[in-house]
C-alpha cells in the first residue's frame, strides 16, 4: 500500500478568502505564534509522561499487538457476535474504527460474506436497549469484551453483572470463556473480578485516559477481531505523530489547526462543526466530539483561574446535513467553524445509470457517478459557506483505510493536546462529571453517600406552576 | 390505552432554581408575554394556510389514512425489505418514528420475530453506502418508497435512477411493482415520472414543507408498513395541538417552551441541546435538529432586516453522553439550554441481577434495575447542571408509544412555529441552501448554469502555503 498523507486546507479560515470581517488575518496568526510554539514545546516535553502516555502508543506495543492479533483470530473463529460493554472512550473509538474500516452494513451481510462476527457496542443502560440486545443474541455464540479502566463505571459494571449472571446460568464454569476484560493492570474493581473469575485480560496502560485510548487495547482488540489491520492503524498514527515533530505551521497540520481554532474561540466562535462527507466517517465525528468537548470544557485553568473554557462540538454528515443544518450554517449567527472531511477516492464507484431524457432537472444527473455528485456537493457547500463569510477548513483523506484512519486519530489527539496547552487547562481530567456520579450514588442509596442524599433532599420543591401538561 | 399527556418542566430555567445570574426572572418572562401572545395569535390565525398546512394533518386525512393502511398491509406481506429513498425531512421523520416505535434491533431480529420487513432509509449519496445497500438487498423481495415533493432533489433522484435501472433490468415491466412514489399531486418531476411509469403514488399536501411532513404520507406510509398505529400517532398530535389552543403559559407547553428559548437566545444562549434518556428517542433529536436549525437559521427577518437568527441544535443521548459531553455542559461556557427528555415507564424492565459482595463499588448496583439506574442518572445530571447554574428543562413522556410520539412531534412543530413568529422570520423557507445547490449544478456541468460555473472558476486560487500535508 502506498503511504499517503492526509492534508489540512485552511484557506477558508483566512481573511484573503473569507473576507476581512470574519477571516483570520495573517497578523492575528503571527500574534499567537509564540503561544503555539510554547504549546508545541509543552506537548513535546511531556510526551509519554503523566496523562500523555497516548503519544507513545504507536511505538511501544509490539508484544501486546501480537497477543491481540492472536487472541482476536481465535475470537473471530469461535463466535458469531462480539459485543463491547463500555461507555465514553471505551465505546466511541471502537465504533468509529468499525464504521470506517468495515463494510458499512457489516451486521446485515450474510454470514458467508462476513469475515468477522457481528459487532455490537453497548454504551447505554436503557433497559429497552439491553432487552433488545438479549432478544437477538445467541449467548452460546457470543463473546463479550468488558472495557473499563477503573472497574467502577456504573453503566459498564451493571452490564457486566447482568451478562455474567446470564452466562453463569447458561454455562456454569465455562462462563469465563465468553468474557474478555480490558482494564487497569493493577488497580480497580475489574482487574480484581477478572482475576477471581479467571478472565482473559488486556491492560490499559498508565497515562492513557478514556478519550485517548483508541490506539491501546481498548480500541485495538475490537478492531482486530473485526479484521482491521491494527499494525497499519498504528503505523498511520506514528506517521502523523512524526509529521508533527516541528513547531512549523507549514508542516504541522494539527498545530496550525489548533492555533486557528484557538483564535476562532477568542473571536467568539463557540461551536465546532465536524462534517465528514462519507458515511464511513460519521462516527469519527462522534469520537471527536468527546475528545474535544471533554478535554476543553473546563471551569478553571491550570492556575486555578475561573475560565469556563470550551467549544461545543457538533456532528454533521455530508451531504445528508445539507438538507438539515446547512441553512443554519450559511445564514445563522457567525458562531461556528465548520471542518469538512473529504475523501479523494471512495472504495466504491457507483454510476448514475438510468436515463430520463424528457425530465431535464433529473436527466443531467445521468452518466455522472455518485462519487462526482458527493464531491461536487462538498465543494459547492464549501463555496456557499465561504461566499457567506463562514469560517471553514477541510481535511482530506486520500482514501479511508487503516493508515489514514490512524493518521486522523493522531491528528485530532495532537490538535486537542496543543489547544489544551494554549488554553492553559488540564486537557486530561473531567472533574465536572463527579457531581453527577455522586448524585447517582446517593439516589441509588449507596453506602457512604448519605450526606449527598441529604443535600439532594434539601433542594427547594419544584414549583407546580412551572410544570405544564 | 389510557391517554396521558407529556409534560414540560421548566423549573430549572428560572432564577428561583438556577440562581439570579443565569436564571430567567419572572419579570423577564412577563416582559415578553405580549410577544408570546402575538406569536400564538399569528399561528392560530394562519393555521392551515400558506406553509402552515401541517397544523391540520391530524384532522384532514381520514381517507388517505385508509389508503395508506391498506397499501401498507400489502407491502408488509409482499417484501422482506422496505427502503425509503429520501433526504432531510423525507428521511429524518421516518427514521425517528421507526426507532421510537419499533423494536430497537428490528432489522437484527429473525424473520419469525419481526412483524414487518427490514427497514432502511437512504439519505446520502455516498457511493460506498449505496454499494453496501445493494450488497445486502434481494431486489426480488424489496420495495422502495421514493420521497421528494419537487422531484428535483438531486440526491433522491440519483438514487431513484440507479434503483429503477436495476429494477427494469431485473423485472422489465414489473419494475413498477417495486417502487412507490410520495410526491406533489400536480407539480414537479416525480409525479410526471410516476405517471409515465404507472407507479403507485401518495401525495404530499400543499402547505407541508419537508421538515413539517412527518404526519403526512411522507412519514405515515413508512410507519404503517412497519406496523405503527398511525391513527394513534395522529390522535396524539391532535391531542397536543388542542392543548395549545390557548395563549396561556400554564397550559400551553410549546408556547412557554418557545418563549423561554426566545429569552435564552437573547441572553446569548446560541446552543440548544436535546438530550433524550432513551435510545428509542435518539433519532427524534436528529429530526428536531433539522426542524429547529433550518426553521430558525435565517439571515433576514420578515421586514428584510439582516438578523442572522438561529440557535444551533445539538443532539445528545443520556446516559451515553454523560461520558462525552456533560463535562462541557457542566463546566464550559454558559452558552446552552439543555432539554432532557425523560421516560416515566420504559417498555422493558431489566434487573441488575448478579452479585459481587466483595467489590463494594460494584455491589451496590445489584438488586436495582436498569430502569432505576437510567432515571437516577438523569436526575443526577439535572441536579449537577442546575447546581452549576446551567439552564435546563425537562420533557417527560409517560411512555414511548404512538400517542406520545404524536404529541412530541406536534409539541416541537408548534414550539418552532411560535418562536419563528417571535423572531419575526420566515420559519418555512430555506433560501440559504440555494447557493450550494446551484454551485453543485454548475460543477456537474448542468445546462443553464454556465454563469455560475464561470463564477466558480473565477475564484482566487487557493494559497498552497495554507494547505498542510
PDB file of N, CA and C in Angstrom, chain A residues 8-13 337-341 382 390-395:
ATOM      1  N   UNK A   8      -4.564  19.115   5.375  1.00  0.00           N
ATOM      2  CA  UNK A   8      -5.456  20.081   6.008  1.00  0.00           C
ATOM      3  C   UNK A   8      -5.338  21.397   5.258  1.00  0.00           C
ATOM      4  N   UNK A   9      -6.454  21.853   4.730  1.00  0.00           N
ATOM      5  CA  UNK A   9      -6.510  23.074   3.913  1.00  0.00           C
ATOM      6  C   UNK A   9      -7.261  24.140   4.710  1.00  0.00           C
ATOM      7  N   UNK A  10      -6.559  25.230   5.061  1.00  0.00           N
ATOM      8  CA  UNK A  10      -7.224  26.263   5.866  1.00  0.00           C
ATOM      9  C   UNK A  10      -7.353  27.601   5.146  1.00  0.00           C
ATOM     10  N   UNK A  11      -7.329  27.559   3.832  1.00  0.00           N
ATOM     11  CA  UNK A  11      -7.543  28.790   3.064  1.00  0.00           C
ATOM     12  C   UNK A  11      -8.798  29.541   3.516  1.00  0.00           C
ATOM     13  N   UNK A  12      -9.882  28.783   3.723  1.00  0.00           N
ATOM     14  CA  UNK A  12     -11.149  29.451   4.033  1.00  0.00           C
ATOM     15  C   UNK A  12     -11.308  29.827   5.499  1.00  0.00           C
ATOM     16  N   UNK A  13     -10.221  29.729   6.234  1.00  0.00           N
ATOM     17  CA  UNK A  13     -10.193  30.303   7.589  1.00  0.00           C
ATOM     18  C   UNK A  13      -9.608  31.717   7.535  1.00  0.00           C
ATOM     19  N   UNK A 337     -17.037  27.309  13.473  1.00  0.00           N
ATOM     20  CA  UNK A 337     -16.051  26.880  12.492  1.00  0.00           C
ATOM     21  C   UNK A 337     -16.524  25.532  11.973  1.00  0.00           C
ATOM     22  N   UNK A 338     -16.611  25.398  10.653  1.00  0.00           N
ATOM     23  CA  UNK A 338     -17.006  24.122  10.056  1.00  0.00           C
ATOM     24  C   UNK A 338     -15.758  23.460   9.478  1.00  0.00           C
ATOM     25  N   UNK A 339     -15.495  22.215   9.861  1.00  0.00           N
ATOM     26  CA  UNK A 339     -14.398  21.468   9.254  1.00  0.00           C
ATOM     27  C   UNK A 339     -14.971  20.315   8.439  1.00  0.00           C
ATOM     28  N   UNK A 340     -14.786  20.400   7.138  1.00  0.00           N
ATOM     29  CA  UNK A 340     -15.196  19.306   6.261  1.00  0.00           C
ATOM     30  C   UNK A 340     -14.144  18.198   6.319  1.00  0.00           C
ATOM     31  N   UNK A 341     -14.576  16.963   6.187  1.00  0.00           N
ATOM     32  CA  UNK A 341     -13.613  15.883   5.941  1.00  0.00           C
ATOM     33  C   UNK A 341     -13.985  15.257   4.599  1.00  0.00           C
ATOM     34  N   UNK A 382     -18.765  24.088   0.492  1.00  0.00           N
ATOM     35  CA  UNK A 382     -17.584  24.875   0.883  1.00  0.00           C
ATOM     36  C   UNK A 382     -17.668  26.275   0.248  1.00  0.00           C
ATOM     37  N   UNK A 390     -18.290  32.358   6.149  1.00  0.00           N
ATOM     38  CA  UNK A 390     -18.312  31.444   7.286  1.00  0.00           C
ATOM     39  C   UNK A 390     -16.991  30.701   7.341  1.00  0.00           C
ATOM     40  N   UNK A 391     -16.324  30.757   8.464  1.00  0.00           N
ATOM     41  CA  UNK A 391     -15.031  30.090   8.631  1.00  0.00           C
ATOM     42  C   UNK A 391     -15.171  28.597   8.373  1.00  0.00           C
ATOM     43  N   UNK A 392     -14.328  28.077   7.474  1.00  0.00           N
ATOM     44  CA  UNK A 392     -14.347  26.633   7.241  1.00  0.00           C
ATOM     45  C   UNK A 392     -12.988  26.143   6.794  1.00  0.00           C
ATOM     46  N   UNK A 393     -12.691  24.911   7.167  1.00  0.00           N
ATOM     47  CA  UNK A 393     -11.452  24.271   6.766  1.00  0.00           C
ATOM     48  C   UNK A 393     -11.761  22.896   6.197  1.00  0.00           C
ATOM     49  N   UNK A 394     -10.768  22.259   5.612  1.00  0.00           N
ATOM     50  CA  UNK A 394     -11.027  20.941   5.037  1.00  0.00           C
ATOM     51  C   UNK A 394      -9.868  19.981   5.260  1.00  0.00           C
ATOM     52  N   UNK A 395     -10.202  18.843   5.870  1.00  0.00           N
ATOM     53  CA  UNK A 395      -9.258  17.737   5.982  1.00  0.00           C
ATOM     54  C   UNK A 395      -9.569  16.786   4.833  1.00  0.00           C
TER      55      UNK A 395
END
